[in-house]
Short mmCIF file of C-alpha atoms in Angstrom, two decimals:
data_model
loop_
_atom_site.label_atom_id
_atom_site.label_comp_id
_atom_site.label_asym_id
_atom_site.label_seq_id
_atom_site.Cartn_x
_atom_site.Cartn_y
_atom_site.Cartn_z
CA MET A 1 -9.71 -29.01 -16.41
CA ALA A 2 -11.67 -31.23 -14.03
CA LEU A 3 -8.43 -32.37 -12.42
CA ASP A 4 -7.85 -28.81 -11.18
CA ARG A 5 -11.13 -28.66 -9.29
CA LYS A 6 -11.09 -28.64 -5.50
CA PRO A 7 -14.21 -28.70 -3.37
CA ALA A 8 -15.17 -25.58 -1.46
CA PRO A 9 -15.55 -25.92 2.32
CA ASN A 10 -19.06 -26.92 3.33
CA ASP A 11 -19.06 -24.63 6.40
CA LEU A 12 -18.22 -20.96 5.90
CA SER A 13 -19.69 -19.66 9.13
CA ALA A 14 -16.61 -19.66 11.39
CA PHE A 15 -14.44 -17.26 9.37
CA TRP A 16 -15.47 -13.63 9.99
CA MET A 17 -13.97 -12.17 6.83
CA PRO A 18 -12.19 -8.78 6.82
CA PHE A 19 -13.49 -5.83 4.75
CA THR A 20 -16.09 -8.16 3.19
CA ALA A 21 -19.84 -8.23 2.79
CA ASN A 22 -19.90 -11.52 4.69
CA ARG A 23 -23.54 -12.43 4.07
CA GLN A 24 -23.33 -11.74 0.36
CA PHE A 25 -20.07 -13.67 -0.02
CA LYS A 26 -21.27 -16.71 1.89
CA SER A 27 -24.45 -16.88 -0.17
CA LYS A 28 -22.33 -17.21 -3.34
CA PRO A 29 -18.67 -17.80 -2.46
CA ARG A 30 -15.77 -16.86 -4.73
CA MET A 31 -12.94 -19.28 -3.96
CA PHE A 32 -9.35 -19.35 -5.23
CA VAL A 33 -7.54 -22.66 -4.81
CA SER A 34 -4.22 -22.05 -6.60
CA ALA A 35 -2.28 -19.42 -8.51
CA ASP A 36 0.55 -19.22 -11.02
CA GLY A 37 2.10 -16.27 -12.82
CA MET A 38 -0.64 -13.81 -13.72
CA PHE A 39 -3.58 -16.10 -12.94
CA TYR A 40 -5.61 -17.47 -10.05
CA LYS A 41 -7.49 -20.76 -10.33
CA THR A 42 -11.00 -21.00 -8.88
CA ASP A 43 -12.55 -24.01 -7.19
CA ASP A 44 -14.60 -24.66 -10.34
CA GLY A 45 -11.47 -24.78 -12.50
CA ARG A 46 -11.58 -21.30 -14.10
CA ASP A 47 -8.53 -19.09 -14.69
CA VAL A 48 -8.89 -15.53 -13.36
CA LEU A 49 -6.47 -12.84 -14.49
CA ASP A 50 -5.05 -11.01 -11.49
CA GLY A 51 -5.63 -7.32 -12.11
CA THR A 52 -4.82 -6.30 -8.52
CA ALA A 53 -1.62 -8.17 -7.60
CA GLY A 54 -3.65 -9.96 -4.95
CA LEU A 55 -4.23 -7.01 -2.64
CA TRP A 56 -1.59 -4.64 -4.05
CA CYS A 57 1.08 -7.07 -2.85
CA CYS A 58 2.01 -9.84 -5.33
CA ASN A 59 4.22 -7.58 -7.42
CA ALA A 60 6.28 -10.43 -8.86
CA GLY A 61 3.25 -12.55 -9.71
CA HIS A 62 2.33 -15.89 -8.19
CA ASN A 63 4.18 -19.11 -7.44
CA ARG A 64 7.62 -17.68 -8.12
CA PRO A 65 10.25 -20.46 -7.85
CA LYS A 66 12.98 -18.53 -6.02
CA ILE A 67 10.56 -17.36 -3.33
CA VAL A 68 8.90 -20.75 -2.90
CA GLU A 69 12.24 -22.51 -2.56
CA ALA A 70 13.60 -19.93 -0.10
CA ILE A 71 10.61 -20.45 2.20
CA ARG A 72 10.87 -24.22 1.96
CA ALA A 73 14.60 -24.26 2.73
CA GLN A 74 14.36 -21.79 5.61
CA ALA A 75 11.52 -23.68 7.29
CA GLY A 76 13.76 -26.75 7.41
CA GLU A 77 16.79 -24.84 8.70
CA LEU A 78 15.59 -22.26 11.25
CA ASP A 79 11.87 -21.85 11.74
CA TYR A 80 11.91 -19.14 14.41
CA ALA A 81 14.41 -17.08 16.37
CA PRO A 82 13.62 -14.35 18.90
CA ALA A 83 14.33 -10.78 17.79
CA PHE A 84 14.66 -9.41 21.34
CA GLN A 85 18.34 -9.46 22.36
CA MET A 86 19.01 -12.19 19.77
CA GLY A 87 19.40 -12.34 16.01
CA HIS A 88 19.73 -14.54 12.96
CA PRO A 89 21.69 -13.79 9.77
CA LYS A 90 18.89 -13.38 7.26
CA ALA A 91 17.20 -10.51 9.10
CA PHE A 92 20.45 -8.53 8.87
CA GLU A 93 20.94 -9.56 5.24
CA LEU A 94 17.45 -8.40 4.34
CA ALA A 95 17.90 -5.10 6.17
CA SER A 96 21.10 -4.50 4.21
CA ALA A 97 19.39 -5.41 0.93
CA LEU A 98 16.57 -2.97 1.70
CA ARG A 99 19.06 -0.25 2.58
CA ASP A 100 20.86 -0.82 -0.71
CA MET A 101 17.58 -0.70 -2.67
CA ALA A 102 16.23 2.40 -0.94
CA PRO A 103 17.20 5.91 -2.03
CA GLU A 104 19.56 7.94 0.09
CA PRO A 105 19.50 8.78 2.99
CA PHE A 106 17.72 5.68 4.34
CA ASP A 107 20.28 3.54 6.18
CA HIS A 108 18.30 1.68 8.86
CA VAL A 109 15.38 -0.77 8.89
CA PHE A 110 12.94 -1.71 11.67
CA PHE A 111 10.95 -4.86 10.83
CA THR A 112 7.22 -5.30 11.44
CA ASN A 113 4.60 -7.78 10.23
CA SER A 114 2.22 -5.63 8.17
CA GLY A 115 1.57 -2.21 6.76
CA SER A 116 -0.61 -1.37 9.74
CA GLU A 117 2.21 -2.23 12.12
CA SER A 118 4.67 -0.27 10.01
CA VAL A 119 2.52 2.83 10.40
CA GLU A 120 2.19 2.36 14.17
CA THR A 121 5.95 1.89 14.38
CA ALA A 122 6.72 5.01 12.33
CA LEU A 123 4.37 7.14 14.42
CA LYS A 124 5.95 5.87 17.64
CA ILE A 125 9.46 6.43 16.31
CA ALA A 126 8.52 9.99 15.40
CA LEU A 127 7.18 10.72 18.87
CA ALA A 128 10.13 9.07 20.61
CA TYR A 129 12.64 10.82 18.32
CA HIS A 130 11.47 14.26 19.36
CA ARG A 131 11.47 13.24 23.02
CA ALA A 132 15.01 11.90 22.69
CA ARG A 133 16.06 15.30 21.34
CA GLY A 134 14.45 17.18 24.20
CA GLU A 135 11.29 18.23 22.31
CA GLY A 136 8.78 16.04 24.09
CA GLN A 137 6.07 18.64 23.52
CA ARG A 138 5.85 17.49 19.90
CA THR A 139 2.97 15.06 20.25
CA ARG A 140 0.57 16.03 17.46
CA LEU A 141 0.23 13.85 14.37
CA ILE A 142 -1.13 15.14 11.06
CA GLY A 143 -2.74 12.88 8.48
CA ARG A 144 -4.87 13.61 5.43
CA GLU A 145 -8.52 13.23 4.46
CA ARG A 146 -9.13 10.09 2.37
CA GLY A 147 -5.80 8.72 3.55
CA TYR A 148 -5.40 5.05 4.44
CA HIS A 149 -2.77 4.01 6.96
CA GLY A 150 -3.92 0.59 8.07
CA VAL A 151 -6.40 -0.44 10.71
CA ASN A 152 -4.68 -0.07 14.08
CA PHE A 153 -5.60 2.84 16.34
CA GLY A 154 -2.77 5.10 15.28
CA GLY A 155 -3.37 4.35 11.61
CA ILE A 156 -7.09 5.01 11.65
CA SER A 157 -6.55 8.14 13.74
CA VAL A 158 -4.27 9.74 11.12
CA GLY A 159 -6.24 8.05 8.33
CA GLY A 160 -9.12 9.81 6.66
CA ILE A 161 -11.56 7.17 5.39
CA VAL A 162 -14.86 7.75 7.19
CA ASN A 163 -16.12 4.18 7.56
CA ASN A 164 -12.72 3.06 8.87
CA ARG A 165 -13.01 5.58 11.72
CA LYS A 166 -16.57 6.28 12.77
CA PHE A 167 -17.32 2.96 14.51
CA PHE A 168 -14.33 3.04 16.86
CA GLY A 169 -14.74 5.94 19.24
CA THR A 170 -12.59 9.00 19.70
CA LEU A 171 -9.31 7.39 18.59
CA LEU A 172 -6.03 9.21 19.33
CA THR A 173 -6.20 12.79 20.54
CA GLY A 174 -4.07 15.59 19.12
CA VAL A 175 -4.57 14.53 15.49
CA ASP A 176 -5.48 16.82 12.61
CA HIS A 177 -5.91 16.32 8.87
CA LEU A 178 -4.87 17.96 5.64
CA PRO A 179 -7.46 18.12 2.86
CA ALA A 180 -7.47 15.39 0.21
CA THR A 181 -5.65 16.09 -3.04
CA HIS A 182 -8.50 15.04 -5.33
CA LEU A 183 -9.96 17.97 -7.29
CA PRO A 184 -12.76 17.87 -9.91
CA GLU A 185 -10.76 20.00 -12.35
CA ASN A 186 -8.17 17.23 -12.62
CA ALA A 187 -10.62 14.66 -14.05
CA MET A 188 -9.26 12.41 -16.81
CA THR A 189 -5.67 13.49 -16.13
CA ARG A 190 -2.87 11.24 -17.33
CA GLY A 191 -0.27 10.97 -14.56
CA GLN A 192 0.26 13.77 -12.06
CA PRO A 193 -2.47 16.42 -12.20
CA GLU A 194 -1.66 20.07 -12.80
CA HIS A 195 -3.93 21.61 -10.19
CA GLY A 196 -3.71 21.42 -6.41
CA ALA A 197 -0.16 22.07 -5.21
CA GLN A 198 -1.56 24.84 -3.01
CA LEU A 199 -3.37 22.22 -0.92
CA ALA A 200 -0.04 21.56 0.83
CA ASP A 201 -0.18 25.09 2.23
CA GLU A 202 -3.04 23.94 4.46
CA LEU A 203 -0.26 22.53 6.64
CA GLU A 204 0.81 26.11 7.42
CA LYS A 205 -2.72 26.80 8.67
CA ILE A 206 -2.62 23.73 10.89
CA CYS A 207 0.75 24.88 12.23
CA ALA A 208 -0.67 28.31 12.96
CA LEU A 209 -3.65 26.76 14.76
CA HIS A 210 -1.77 24.34 17.01
CA GLY A 211 1.73 25.77 17.02
CA PRO A 212 4.36 24.02 14.86
CA GLU A 213 6.40 23.26 17.98
CA THR A 214 3.64 20.80 19.04
CA ILE A 215 3.62 18.77 15.82
CA ALA A 216 5.71 15.60 15.66
CA ALA A 217 4.98 14.28 12.18
CA VAL A 218 2.95 14.51 9.01
CA ILE A 219 2.06 11.18 7.38
CA VAL A 220 0.77 10.87 3.81
CA GLU A 221 0.68 8.31 1.07
CA PRO A 222 2.70 9.79 -1.81
CA MET A 223 -0.08 8.39 -3.97
CA ALA A 224 -3.20 7.34 -2.07
CA GLY A 225 -4.14 3.84 -3.21
CA SER A 226 -6.86 2.24 -1.10
CA THR A 227 -9.10 5.28 -1.25
CA GLY A 228 -9.22 5.18 -5.04
CA VAL A 229 -5.83 6.11 -6.54
CA LEU A 230 -5.56 9.81 -5.66
CA LEU A 231 -2.46 11.33 -7.23
CA PRO A 232 -0.34 14.15 -5.80
CA PRO A 233 -0.61 17.34 -7.85
CA LYS A 234 2.63 18.60 -9.36
CA GLY A 235 4.61 20.43 -6.69
CA TYR A 236 2.46 19.20 -3.81
CA LEU A 237 4.89 16.77 -2.20
CA GLU A 238 7.76 19.21 -2.66
CA ARG A 239 5.79 21.87 -0.82
CA LEU A 240 4.95 19.49 2.04
CA ARG A 241 8.65 18.69 2.39
CA GLU A 242 9.53 22.40 2.52
CA ILE A 243 6.98 23.18 5.22
CA CYS A 244 7.95 20.20 7.37
CA THR A 245 11.63 21.09 7.13
CA LYS A 246 10.88 24.72 7.99
CA HIS A 247 9.09 23.76 11.21
CA GLY A 248 11.18 20.75 12.30
CA ILE A 249 8.32 18.32 11.61
CA LEU A 250 9.08 14.77 10.45
CA LEU A 251 7.57 13.75 7.11
CA ILE A 252 6.47 10.12 6.82
CA PHE A 253 5.67 8.53 3.47
CA ASP A 254 3.35 5.52 3.73
CA GLU A 255 4.64 3.40 0.84
CA VAL A 256 2.91 0.14 1.70
CA ILE A 257 1.34 0.25 -1.78
CA THR A 258 3.78 2.37 -3.78
CA GLY A 259 6.92 0.57 -2.63
CA PHE A 260 8.69 -2.12 -4.68
CA GLY A 261 8.18 -1.08 -8.27
CA ARG A 262 4.55 -0.06 -8.46
CA LEU A 263 5.51 3.30 -9.98
CA GLY A 264 8.53 1.96 -11.85
CA SER A 265 11.06 2.66 -9.08
CA SER A 266 11.98 1.14 -5.74
CA PHE A 267 9.89 3.67 -3.83
CA ALA A 268 7.66 6.60 -4.69
CA ALA A 269 10.10 8.90 -2.86
CA GLU A 270 12.58 8.09 -5.61
CA HIS A 271 9.95 8.44 -8.34
CA PHE A 272 8.90 11.91 -7.18
CA GLY A 273 12.35 13.01 -6.06
CA VAL A 274 11.08 13.97 -2.61
CA MET A 275 12.75 12.41 0.44
CA PRO A 276 10.73 12.01 3.66
CA ASP A 277 12.26 11.20 7.06
CA LEU A 278 10.62 7.78 7.44
CA ILE A 279 9.16 5.33 4.91
CA THR A 280 6.71 2.58 5.79
CA CYS A 281 6.47 -0.50 3.59
CA ALA A 282 5.05 -4.05 3.55
CA LYS A 283 3.04 -5.92 0.86
CA GLY A 284 5.58 -6.19 -1.98
CA LEU A 285 8.44 -6.73 0.49
CA THR A 286 7.72 -10.48 0.47
CA ASN A 287 5.49 -10.50 -2.63
CA GLY A 288 2.54 -11.00 -0.28
CA VAL A 289 3.62 -14.57 0.46
CA ILE A 290 4.50 -14.14 4.16
CA PRO A 291 3.34 -11.23 6.35
CA MET A 292 6.14 -8.71 6.79
CA GLY A 293 6.60 -4.96 6.90
CA ALA A 294 9.33 -2.47 7.64
CA VAL A 295 10.09 1.14 8.48
CA LEU A 296 13.05 2.76 6.76
CA ALA A 297 14.77 5.48 8.78
CA THR A 298 17.55 7.95 8.18
CA SER A 299 20.73 7.85 10.22
CA GLU A 300 19.74 11.18 11.78
CA ILE A 301 16.66 9.58 13.32
CA HIS A 302 18.31 6.27 14.19
CA ASP A 303 21.37 7.85 15.78
CA ALA A 304 19.27 10.09 18.03
CA PHE A 305 18.38 6.94 19.98
CA MET A 306 21.92 5.55 20.20
CA THR A 307 22.87 7.35 23.39
CA GLY A 308 23.22 6.45 27.08
CA PRO A 309 24.59 3.20 28.54
CA GLU A 310 25.19 0.53 25.87
CA HIS A 311 23.39 -2.19 27.84
CA MET A 312 20.11 -0.23 27.82
CA ILE A 313 17.33 -0.79 25.27
CA GLU A 314 17.16 2.28 23.01
CA LEU A 315 13.59 1.92 21.70
CA PHE A 316 10.92 0.13 23.73
CA HIS A 317 9.02 -1.22 20.78
CA GLY A 318 8.93 -4.36 18.65
CA TYR A 319 7.06 -7.52 17.75
CA THR A 320 7.46 -11.24 18.42
CA TYR A 321 7.83 -11.79 14.69
CA SER A 322 10.03 -8.80 13.79
CA GLY A 323 12.49 -10.12 11.22
CA ASN A 324 11.02 -13.64 11.34
CA PRO A 325 13.46 -16.09 9.67
CA ILE A 326 11.00 -17.43 7.09
CA ALA A 327 9.70 -13.96 6.26
CA SER A 328 13.29 -12.72 5.95
CA ALA A 329 14.11 -15.54 3.54
CA ALA A 330 11.01 -14.72 1.51
CA GLY A 331 11.99 -11.04 1.46
CA LEU A 332 15.51 -11.77 0.25
CA ALA A 333 14.20 -14.01 -2.52
CA THR A 334 11.58 -11.44 -3.49
CA LEU A 335 14.10 -8.60 -3.78
CA ALA A 336 16.37 -10.90 -5.79
CA THR A 337 13.49 -11.72 -8.13
CA TYR A 338 12.74 -8.04 -8.67
CA ARG A 339 16.40 -7.34 -9.39
CA GLU A 340 17.20 -10.33 -11.58
CA GLU A 341 14.09 -9.92 -13.74
CA GLY A 342 14.29 -6.14 -13.92
CA LEU A 343 10.67 -5.84 -12.82
CA PHE A 344 10.83 -2.22 -11.73
CA GLU A 345 12.25 -1.22 -15.10
CA ARG A 346 9.64 -3.39 -16.79
CA ALA A 347 6.88 -1.53 -14.95
CA ALA A 348 8.26 1.81 -16.13
CA GLU A 349 8.45 0.57 -19.74
CA LEU A 350 4.88 -0.78 -19.72
CA ALA A 351 3.36 2.28 -18.02
CA PRO A 352 2.57 4.18 -21.27
CA TYR A 353 0.83 1.14 -22.80
CA TRP A 354 -1.10 0.65 -19.55
CA GLU A 355 -2.07 4.33 -19.52
CA ASP A 356 -3.41 4.24 -23.07
CA ALA A 357 -5.40 1.06 -22.44
CA LEU A 358 -6.88 2.48 -19.23
CA HIS A 359 -7.91 5.81 -20.75
CA SER A 360 -9.45 4.04 -23.73
CA LEU A 361 -12.39 3.31 -21.40
CA SER A 362 -13.25 6.98 -20.95
CA ASP A 363 -16.17 6.64 -23.39
CA CYS A 364 -17.79 3.78 -21.44
CA PRO A 365 -21.12 4.30 -19.68
CA HIS A 366 -21.06 5.76 -16.15
CA VAL A 367 -17.30 6.58 -16.24
CA ILE A 368 -16.70 10.04 -14.73
CA ASP A 369 -12.94 9.95 -14.13
CA ILE A 370 -9.85 7.88 -14.93
CA ARG A 371 -6.54 8.24 -13.09
CA ASN A 372 -3.19 6.51 -13.52
CA MET A 373 0.46 6.41 -12.59
CA GLY A 374 2.99 3.64 -13.16
CA LEU A 375 1.12 0.31 -13.18
CA ILE A 376 -1.80 1.67 -11.15
CA GLY A 377 -5.15 2.80 -12.46
CA ALA A 378 -8.56 3.92 -11.26
CA ILE A 379 -11.89 4.12 -13.04
CA GLU A 380 -14.41 6.20 -11.12
CA LEU A 381 -18.07 5.47 -11.81
CA GLU A 382 -21.07 7.69 -11.28
CA PRO A 383 -22.86 6.30 -8.20
CA ILE A 384 -26.40 4.99 -8.40
CA ALA A 385 -28.66 7.53 -6.70
CA GLY A 386 -29.40 6.32 -3.18
CA ALA A 387 -27.19 3.25 -3.55
CA PRO A 388 -23.53 4.25 -3.32
CA THR A 389 -20.94 1.52 -4.07
CA ARG A 390 -23.52 -0.78 -5.70
CA ARG A 391 -22.52 -0.04 -9.30
CA ALA A 392 -18.81 -0.66 -8.71
CA PHE A 393 -19.50 -3.78 -6.69
CA GLN A 394 -21.59 -5.16 -9.54
CA ALA A 395 -18.65 -4.44 -11.86
CA PHE A 396 -16.42 -6.43 -9.50
CA LEU A 397 -18.79 -9.41 -9.57
CA ASP A 398 -19.24 -9.26 -13.35
CA ALA A 399 -15.49 -9.02 -13.95
CA PHE A 400 -14.88 -12.06 -11.74
CA ASP A 401 -17.48 -14.03 -13.69
CA LYS A 402 -15.71 -13.00 -16.91
CA GLY A 403 -12.29 -14.09 -15.64
CA CYS A 404 -10.67 -10.93 -14.23
CA LEU A 405 -9.97 -9.89 -10.65
CA ILE A 406 -10.42 -6.18 -9.97
CA ARG A 407 -10.78 -4.23 -6.74
CA THR A 408 -13.37 -1.66 -5.83
CA THR A 409 -13.37 1.08 -3.21
CA GLY A 410 -16.57 3.07 -3.01
CA ASP A 411 -17.62 3.58 -6.65
CA ILE A 412 -14.04 3.38 -7.91
CA ILE A 413 -12.44 0.43 -9.69
CA ALA A 414 -8.78 0.18 -8.65
CA LEU A 415 -6.23 -1.77 -10.68
CA SER A 416 -2.64 -2.74 -9.81
CA PRO A 417 -1.47 -5.85 -11.69
CA PRO A 418 1.67 -7.89 -10.99
CA LEU A 419 4.70 -6.30 -12.61
CA ILE A 420 5.16 -9.38 -14.79
CA ILE A 421 2.04 -8.42 -16.77
CA GLU A 422 2.37 -8.51 -20.58
CA LYS A 423 0.66 -6.41 -23.21
CA GLY A 424 -1.66 -9.30 -24.04
CA HIS A 425 -2.80 -9.44 -20.43
CA ILE A 426 -3.40 -5.68 -20.45
CA ASP A 427 -5.53 -6.08 -23.58
CA GLN A 428 -7.48 -8.91 -21.93
CA LEU A 429 -8.05 -6.94 -18.73
CA PHE A 430 -9.33 -3.78 -20.39
CA GLY A 431 -11.27 -5.66 -23.05
CA THR A 432 -13.10 -7.46 -20.26
CA LEU A 433 -13.66 -4.21 -18.38
CA ARG A 434 -15.16 -2.60 -21.48
CA ASP A 435 -17.65 -5.47 -21.68
CA VAL A 436 -18.39 -5.14 -17.95
CA LEU A 437 -18.86 -1.38 -18.01
CA THR A 438 -21.02 -1.50 -21.12
CA GLY A 439 -23.35 -3.96 -19.42
CA LEU A 440 -23.80 -2.06 -16.14
CA ASP A 441 -27.10 -0.48 -15.22
#
């Protein structure tokens, strides 16, 4: 075991860490130095079971040979090629592979570098689409309370997590929000909750307030992940689709978390049988190995831009690294790994075992709700009076010390393991969590 040890850096001050209690972390660092399969290795030689797929992204597990080799080979062949007025084969191959994996009617792919950029891109496409069709008055964007759509200005404007918004000024104008889908009467539900479909009708009220002809798009996560695994009530997404269609509003599904097998299908749109007009994705696209994201669009949206002189740019938007060669190679290898190992089907098969193991913790101290769908779970804890988030954060620290990586958001424990997880790993994860929860104050 000693041979696996690697020294931690002796100066932690330069790196201003994202979404981290920096002072707490740097007083007692938690360092990963390698990873393989379902496990991370710490700098003191301990194995830590990955209960979160990194950050919702390592869906195929860690150190996967096909992905590693694809990156290595591509770096030695073509390291970078510009995406503006130039191309390289693998970007087109990956776009075609994504089109083939996605449900109908998604035929076109715009590449980005992250989920945040995918959201910004989708919002801009929505606005530009209406303008291209002669409805430039459609400038309003509708998000949802407790929604998470990344950290750029468009994303936090349509997002609905308070701390992600309140420090950064007035944000975008012309934005409104639907209510969150989380209702107390749905506590301890297995899968989609029964109550709450009527919450989608709040969109009609927003339309009446602003005028539907002013609204460009509604963006929601089919299942909200980062805010604590909030599930759509039965009939809710269908009703949103109906209202958007009725008023000519584009519906955007943010599938940065739910894409690539998390619910046992390629995308949540397929799982729920509800087709939006645009889908954002990232994370699992490259298994978290290389930053990359994408927006999937229908031909109706894409073709609205393909007018005018052929030498003119149709959409004035893009990134230096859109369709980066190494990221494209990683994406192709990742999609091949999912397909060859049947990981989406595996997730669907394991979901009932996962559900039973998760809900077995309902009798643990401080647990007030448990939610699940596919290979995702949430355990909501009663907050400590006057000290919100402290109880869940202590659970996070205790679980790490006991060899399991979990994620917390507020006083909610969120779980989303790699799709290669086995029943023995599930038993280990929830056995450890029972010990952790039993020992919490």
